[in-house]
C-alpha positions as a Python dict, from the first residue, in 0.01 Angstrom:
ca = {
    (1, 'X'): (0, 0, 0),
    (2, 'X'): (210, -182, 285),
    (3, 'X'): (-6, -454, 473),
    (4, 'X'): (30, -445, 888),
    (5, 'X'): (311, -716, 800),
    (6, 'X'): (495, -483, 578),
    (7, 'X'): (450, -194, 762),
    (8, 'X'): (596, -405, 1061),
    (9, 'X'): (948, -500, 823),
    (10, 'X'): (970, -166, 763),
    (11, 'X'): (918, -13, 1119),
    (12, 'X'): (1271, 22, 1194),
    (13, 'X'): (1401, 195, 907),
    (14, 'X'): (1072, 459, 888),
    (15, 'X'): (1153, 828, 974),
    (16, 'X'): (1116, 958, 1299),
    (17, 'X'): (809, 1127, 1163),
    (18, 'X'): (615, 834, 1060),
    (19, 'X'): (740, 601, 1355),
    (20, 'X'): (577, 836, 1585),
    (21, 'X'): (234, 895, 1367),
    (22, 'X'): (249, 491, 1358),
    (23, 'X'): (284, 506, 1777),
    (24, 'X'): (23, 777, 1789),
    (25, 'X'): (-253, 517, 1679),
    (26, 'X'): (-143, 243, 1883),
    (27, 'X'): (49, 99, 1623),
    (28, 'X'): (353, -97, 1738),
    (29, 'X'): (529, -443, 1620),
    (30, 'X'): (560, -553, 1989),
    (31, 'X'): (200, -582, 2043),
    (32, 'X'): (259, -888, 1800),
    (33, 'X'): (392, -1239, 1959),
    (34, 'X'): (635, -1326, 1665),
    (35, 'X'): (951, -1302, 1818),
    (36, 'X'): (1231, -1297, 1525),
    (37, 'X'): (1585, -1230, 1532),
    (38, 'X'): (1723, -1036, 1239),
    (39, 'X'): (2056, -813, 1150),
    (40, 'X'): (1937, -529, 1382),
    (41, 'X'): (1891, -793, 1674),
    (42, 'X'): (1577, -958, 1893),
    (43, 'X'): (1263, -815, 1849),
    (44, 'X'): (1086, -851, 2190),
    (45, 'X'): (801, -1110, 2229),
    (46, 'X'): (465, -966, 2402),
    (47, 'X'): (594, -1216, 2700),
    (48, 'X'): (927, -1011, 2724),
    (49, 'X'): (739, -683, 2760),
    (50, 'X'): (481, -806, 3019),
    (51, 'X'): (785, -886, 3206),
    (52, 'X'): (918, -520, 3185),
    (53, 'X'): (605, -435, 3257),
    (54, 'X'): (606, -563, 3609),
    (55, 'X'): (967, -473, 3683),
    (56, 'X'): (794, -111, 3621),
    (57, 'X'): (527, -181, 3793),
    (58, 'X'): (728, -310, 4082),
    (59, 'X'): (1010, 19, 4050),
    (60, 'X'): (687, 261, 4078),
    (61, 'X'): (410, 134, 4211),
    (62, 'X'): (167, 118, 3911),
    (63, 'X'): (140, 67, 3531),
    (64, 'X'): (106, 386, 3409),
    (65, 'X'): (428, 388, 3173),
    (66, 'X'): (496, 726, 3036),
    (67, 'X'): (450, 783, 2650),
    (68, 'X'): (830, 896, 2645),
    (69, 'X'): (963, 593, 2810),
    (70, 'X'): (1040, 466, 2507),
    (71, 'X'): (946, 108, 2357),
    (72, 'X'): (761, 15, 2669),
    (73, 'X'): (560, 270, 2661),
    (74, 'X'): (448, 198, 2326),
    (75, 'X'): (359, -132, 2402),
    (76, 'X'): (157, -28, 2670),
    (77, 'X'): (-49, 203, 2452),
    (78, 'X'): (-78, -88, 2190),
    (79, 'X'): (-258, -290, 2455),
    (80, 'X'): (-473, -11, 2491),
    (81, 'X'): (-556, 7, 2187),
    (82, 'X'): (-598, -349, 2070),
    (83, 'X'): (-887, -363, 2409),
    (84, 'X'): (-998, -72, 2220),
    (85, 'X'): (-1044, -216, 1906),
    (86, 'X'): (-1172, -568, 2039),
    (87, 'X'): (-1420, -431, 2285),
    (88, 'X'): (-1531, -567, 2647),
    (89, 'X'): (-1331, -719, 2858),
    (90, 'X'): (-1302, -1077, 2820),
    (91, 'X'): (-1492, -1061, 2513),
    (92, 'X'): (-1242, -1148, 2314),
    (93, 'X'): (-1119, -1507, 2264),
    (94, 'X'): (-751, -1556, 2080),
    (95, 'X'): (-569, -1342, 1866),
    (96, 'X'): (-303, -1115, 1991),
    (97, 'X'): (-461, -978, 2286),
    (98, 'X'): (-628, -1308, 2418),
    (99, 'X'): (-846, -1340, 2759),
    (100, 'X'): (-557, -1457, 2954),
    (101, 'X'): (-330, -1205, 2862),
    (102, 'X'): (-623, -916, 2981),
    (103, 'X'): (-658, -1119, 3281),
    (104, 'X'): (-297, -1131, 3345),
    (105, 'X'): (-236, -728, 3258),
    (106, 'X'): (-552, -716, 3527),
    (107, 'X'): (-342, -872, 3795),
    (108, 'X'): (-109, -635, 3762),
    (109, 'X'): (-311, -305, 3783),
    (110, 'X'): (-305, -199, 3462),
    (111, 'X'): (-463, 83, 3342),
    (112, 'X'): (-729, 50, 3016),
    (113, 'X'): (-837, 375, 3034),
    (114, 'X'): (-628, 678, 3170),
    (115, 'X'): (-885, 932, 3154),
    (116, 'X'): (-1125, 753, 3367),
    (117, 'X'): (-794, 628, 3562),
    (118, 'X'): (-739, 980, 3635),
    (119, 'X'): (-1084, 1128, 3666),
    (120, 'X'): (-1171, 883, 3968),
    (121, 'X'): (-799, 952, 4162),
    (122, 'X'): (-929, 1307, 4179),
    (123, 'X'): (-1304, 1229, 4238),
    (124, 'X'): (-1103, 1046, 4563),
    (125, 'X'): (-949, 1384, 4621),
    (126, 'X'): (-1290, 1558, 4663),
    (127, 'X'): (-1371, 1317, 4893),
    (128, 'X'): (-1056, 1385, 5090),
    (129, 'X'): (-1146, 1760, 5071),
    (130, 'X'): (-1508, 1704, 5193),
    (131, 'X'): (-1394, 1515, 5457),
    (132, 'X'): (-1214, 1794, 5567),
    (133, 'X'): (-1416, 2104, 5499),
    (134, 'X'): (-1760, 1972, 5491),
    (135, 'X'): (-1820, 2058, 5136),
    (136, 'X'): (-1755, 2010, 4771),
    (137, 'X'): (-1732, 2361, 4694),
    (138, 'X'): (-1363, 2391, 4602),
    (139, 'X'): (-1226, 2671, 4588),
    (140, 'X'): (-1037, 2820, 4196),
    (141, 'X'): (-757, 2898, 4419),
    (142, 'X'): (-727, 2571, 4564),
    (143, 'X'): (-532, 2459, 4273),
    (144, 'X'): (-592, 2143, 4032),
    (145, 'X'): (-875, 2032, 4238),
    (146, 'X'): (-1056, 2377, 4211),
    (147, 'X'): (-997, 2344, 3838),
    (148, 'X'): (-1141, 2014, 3794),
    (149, 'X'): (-1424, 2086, 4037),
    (150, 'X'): (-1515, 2412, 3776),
    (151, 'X'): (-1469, 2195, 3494),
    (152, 'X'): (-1748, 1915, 3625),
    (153, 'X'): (-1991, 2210, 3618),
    (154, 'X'): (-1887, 2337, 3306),
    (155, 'X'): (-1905, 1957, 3157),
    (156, 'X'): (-2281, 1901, 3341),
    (157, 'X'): (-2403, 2226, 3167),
    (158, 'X'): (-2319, 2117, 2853),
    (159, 'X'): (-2440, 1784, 2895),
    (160, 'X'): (-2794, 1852, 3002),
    (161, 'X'): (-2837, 2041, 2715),
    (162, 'X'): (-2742, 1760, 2476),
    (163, 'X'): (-2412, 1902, 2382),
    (164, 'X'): (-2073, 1728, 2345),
    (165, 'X'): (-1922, 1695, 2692),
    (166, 'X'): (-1664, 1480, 2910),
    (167, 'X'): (-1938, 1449, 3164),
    (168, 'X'): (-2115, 1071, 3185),
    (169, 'X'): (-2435, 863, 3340),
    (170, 'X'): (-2189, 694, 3591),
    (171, 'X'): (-2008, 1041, 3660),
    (172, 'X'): (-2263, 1268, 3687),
    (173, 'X'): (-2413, 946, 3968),
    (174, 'X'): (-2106, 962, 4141),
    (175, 'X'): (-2108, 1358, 4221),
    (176, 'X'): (-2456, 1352, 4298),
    (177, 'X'): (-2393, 1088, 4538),
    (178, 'X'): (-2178, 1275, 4758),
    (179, 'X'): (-2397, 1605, 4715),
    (180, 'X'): (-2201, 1753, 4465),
    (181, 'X'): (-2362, 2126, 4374),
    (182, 'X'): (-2387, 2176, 3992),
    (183, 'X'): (-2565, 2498, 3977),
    (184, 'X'): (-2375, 2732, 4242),
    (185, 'X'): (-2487, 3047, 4138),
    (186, 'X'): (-2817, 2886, 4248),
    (187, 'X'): (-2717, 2807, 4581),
    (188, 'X'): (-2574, 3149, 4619),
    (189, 'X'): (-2942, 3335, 4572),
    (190, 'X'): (-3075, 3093, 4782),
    (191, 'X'): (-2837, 3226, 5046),
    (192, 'X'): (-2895, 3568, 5001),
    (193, 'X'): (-3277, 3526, 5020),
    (194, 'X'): (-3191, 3375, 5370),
    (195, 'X'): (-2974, 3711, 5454),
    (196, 'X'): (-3254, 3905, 5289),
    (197, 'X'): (-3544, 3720, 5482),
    (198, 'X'): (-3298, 3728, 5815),
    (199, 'X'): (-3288, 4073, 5792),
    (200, 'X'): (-3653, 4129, 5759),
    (201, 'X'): (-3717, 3914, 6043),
    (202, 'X'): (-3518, 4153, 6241),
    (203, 'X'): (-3678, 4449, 6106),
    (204, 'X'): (-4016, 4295, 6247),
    (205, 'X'): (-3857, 4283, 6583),
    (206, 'X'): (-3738, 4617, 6574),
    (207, 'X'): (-4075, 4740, 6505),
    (208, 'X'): (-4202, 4528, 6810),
    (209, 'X'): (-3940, 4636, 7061),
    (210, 'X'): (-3973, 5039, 6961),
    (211, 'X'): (-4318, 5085, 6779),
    (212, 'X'): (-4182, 5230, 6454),
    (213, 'X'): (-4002, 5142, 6125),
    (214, 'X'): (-3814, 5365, 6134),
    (215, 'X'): (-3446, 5262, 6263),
    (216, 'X'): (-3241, 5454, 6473),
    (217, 'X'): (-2855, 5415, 6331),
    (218, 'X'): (-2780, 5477, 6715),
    (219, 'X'): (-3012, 5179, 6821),
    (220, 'X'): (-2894, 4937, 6547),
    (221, 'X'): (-2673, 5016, 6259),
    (222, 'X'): (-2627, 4756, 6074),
    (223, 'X'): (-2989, 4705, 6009),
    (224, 'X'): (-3044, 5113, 5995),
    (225, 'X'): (-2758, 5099, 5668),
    (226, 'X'): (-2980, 4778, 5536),
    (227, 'X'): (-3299, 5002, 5506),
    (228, 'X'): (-3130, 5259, 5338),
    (229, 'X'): (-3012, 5057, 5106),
}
C-alpha cells in the first residue's frame, strides 16, 4: 500500500481516473510545503499558490476558485479539507495548515465552507426581496430564490421531526428572525377563516339593514352567491 509520500511520487504519472478520485477527497501534493524540483519541473510550494490565490482573488473579486480551474483549484479544496480534518479555527498549531496560514487565507476572504458560503448570499437575497415586497413568501416562479425559499420548508419539516435535513440551530434562528413562515398552508386557513368570518360579519349586517336572511342577489350579489354556496 503507497504511504501519502508515495502516493505523492506517483501523482503525476496516475491515470486521469485516479488523479481525480485522489482530488475528489481533498487529496493534492500542493497542500504540502516541500517544494522539489524534479525531471517534470517545480512543484509549487503552498507559498506559490497563496500567491495565485490572491492574483484570483484580486482578477474576481473573491476566493471561490472553480473545481475546473485546474491545479489551483485543487489546492483550494485541499485547504478545505485539511481545516476539515484539523477542526476549529485556530485550533490547530503547526503542521501543514498552521494558524498563520488560516489567518492569512482569512485576510483574504476565503471561503471554508461553500455551502454555508452560499446559503447566507441567498438568505441576503430574501432580505433584499422583503425589503421590497414586505414578505418572505417567494414566489416558485420567482426563480432560484422561490426554489430555495420551498426548499427551507421542506428542510424545517424534516428537521422537526428528527429526520436527516440541511436545515440547522443557527439557520432555522436566522429565518425566524426575520419572520420567515414555515408552515404556509397554515397561514393560508388562517386567511380564509378571516374571508369566512368577514363574510359572516356582513351577513349580520344584512340581516340588520333588511330584517331577513335571506339575500336578495339584486341587493348584494356577491354575498347572495356566498350563501348559496
Amino acid at each position: 500500500v503507497n504511504t501519502p509520500s508515495n502516493s505523492t511520487e506517483a501523482f503525476g504519472i496516475l491515470s486521469e481516473s485516479r488523479r481525480r478520485a485522489l482530488e475528489d477527497v481533498g487529496f493534492s501534493r500542493d497542500m504540502f510545503d516541500e517544494p522539489r524540483t524534479r525531471s517534470t519541473g517545480h512543484r509549487s510550494s503552498w507559498e506559490e499558490r497563496y500567491q495565485e490565490l490572491r492574483n484570483f482573488r484580486d482578477a474576481n473579486g473573491h476566493c471561490l476558485v472553480p473545481k475546473k480551474y485546474g491545479s489551483l483549484g485543487s489546492w483550494v479544496r485541499a485547504q478545505r479539507h485539511l481545516m476539515k480534518e484539523q477542526g476549529t479555527v485556530g485550533s490547530f498549531e503547526g503542521g501543514v495548515l498552521s494558524e498563520e496560514r488560516v489567518d492569512r487565507l482569512n485576510r483574504l476572504g476565503f471561503v471554508w465552507d461553500v455551502h454555508e458560503w452560499q446559503w447566507n448570499r441567498t438568505f441576503h437575497e430574501l432580505l433584499d426581496y422583503k425589503m421590497e415586497h414586505n414578505t418572505t413568501n417567494v414566489p416558485m416562479s420567482y426563480g432560484g430564490l422561490g426554489l430555495w425559499v420551498f426548499n427551507q420548508r421542506a428542510y424545517y419539516n424534516s428537521y422537526r421531526k428528527g429526520k436527516p435535513s440541511h436545515m440547522t440551530p443557527a439557520r432555522l434562528e436566522k429565518l425566524k428572525s426575520i419572520g420567515f413562515e414555515f408552515d404556509l398552508g397554515r397561514k393560508l386557513l388562517s386567511a380564509a377563516d378571516e374571508r369566512w368570518q368577514s363574510r359572516l360579519n356582513e351577513l349580520k349586517e344584512y340581516r340588520e339593514q333588511f330584517g331577513t336572511l335571506r339575500v336578495q342577489k339584486s341587493k348584494n350579489p356577491s354575498l347572495y352567491n356566498w350563501c348559496q354556496n
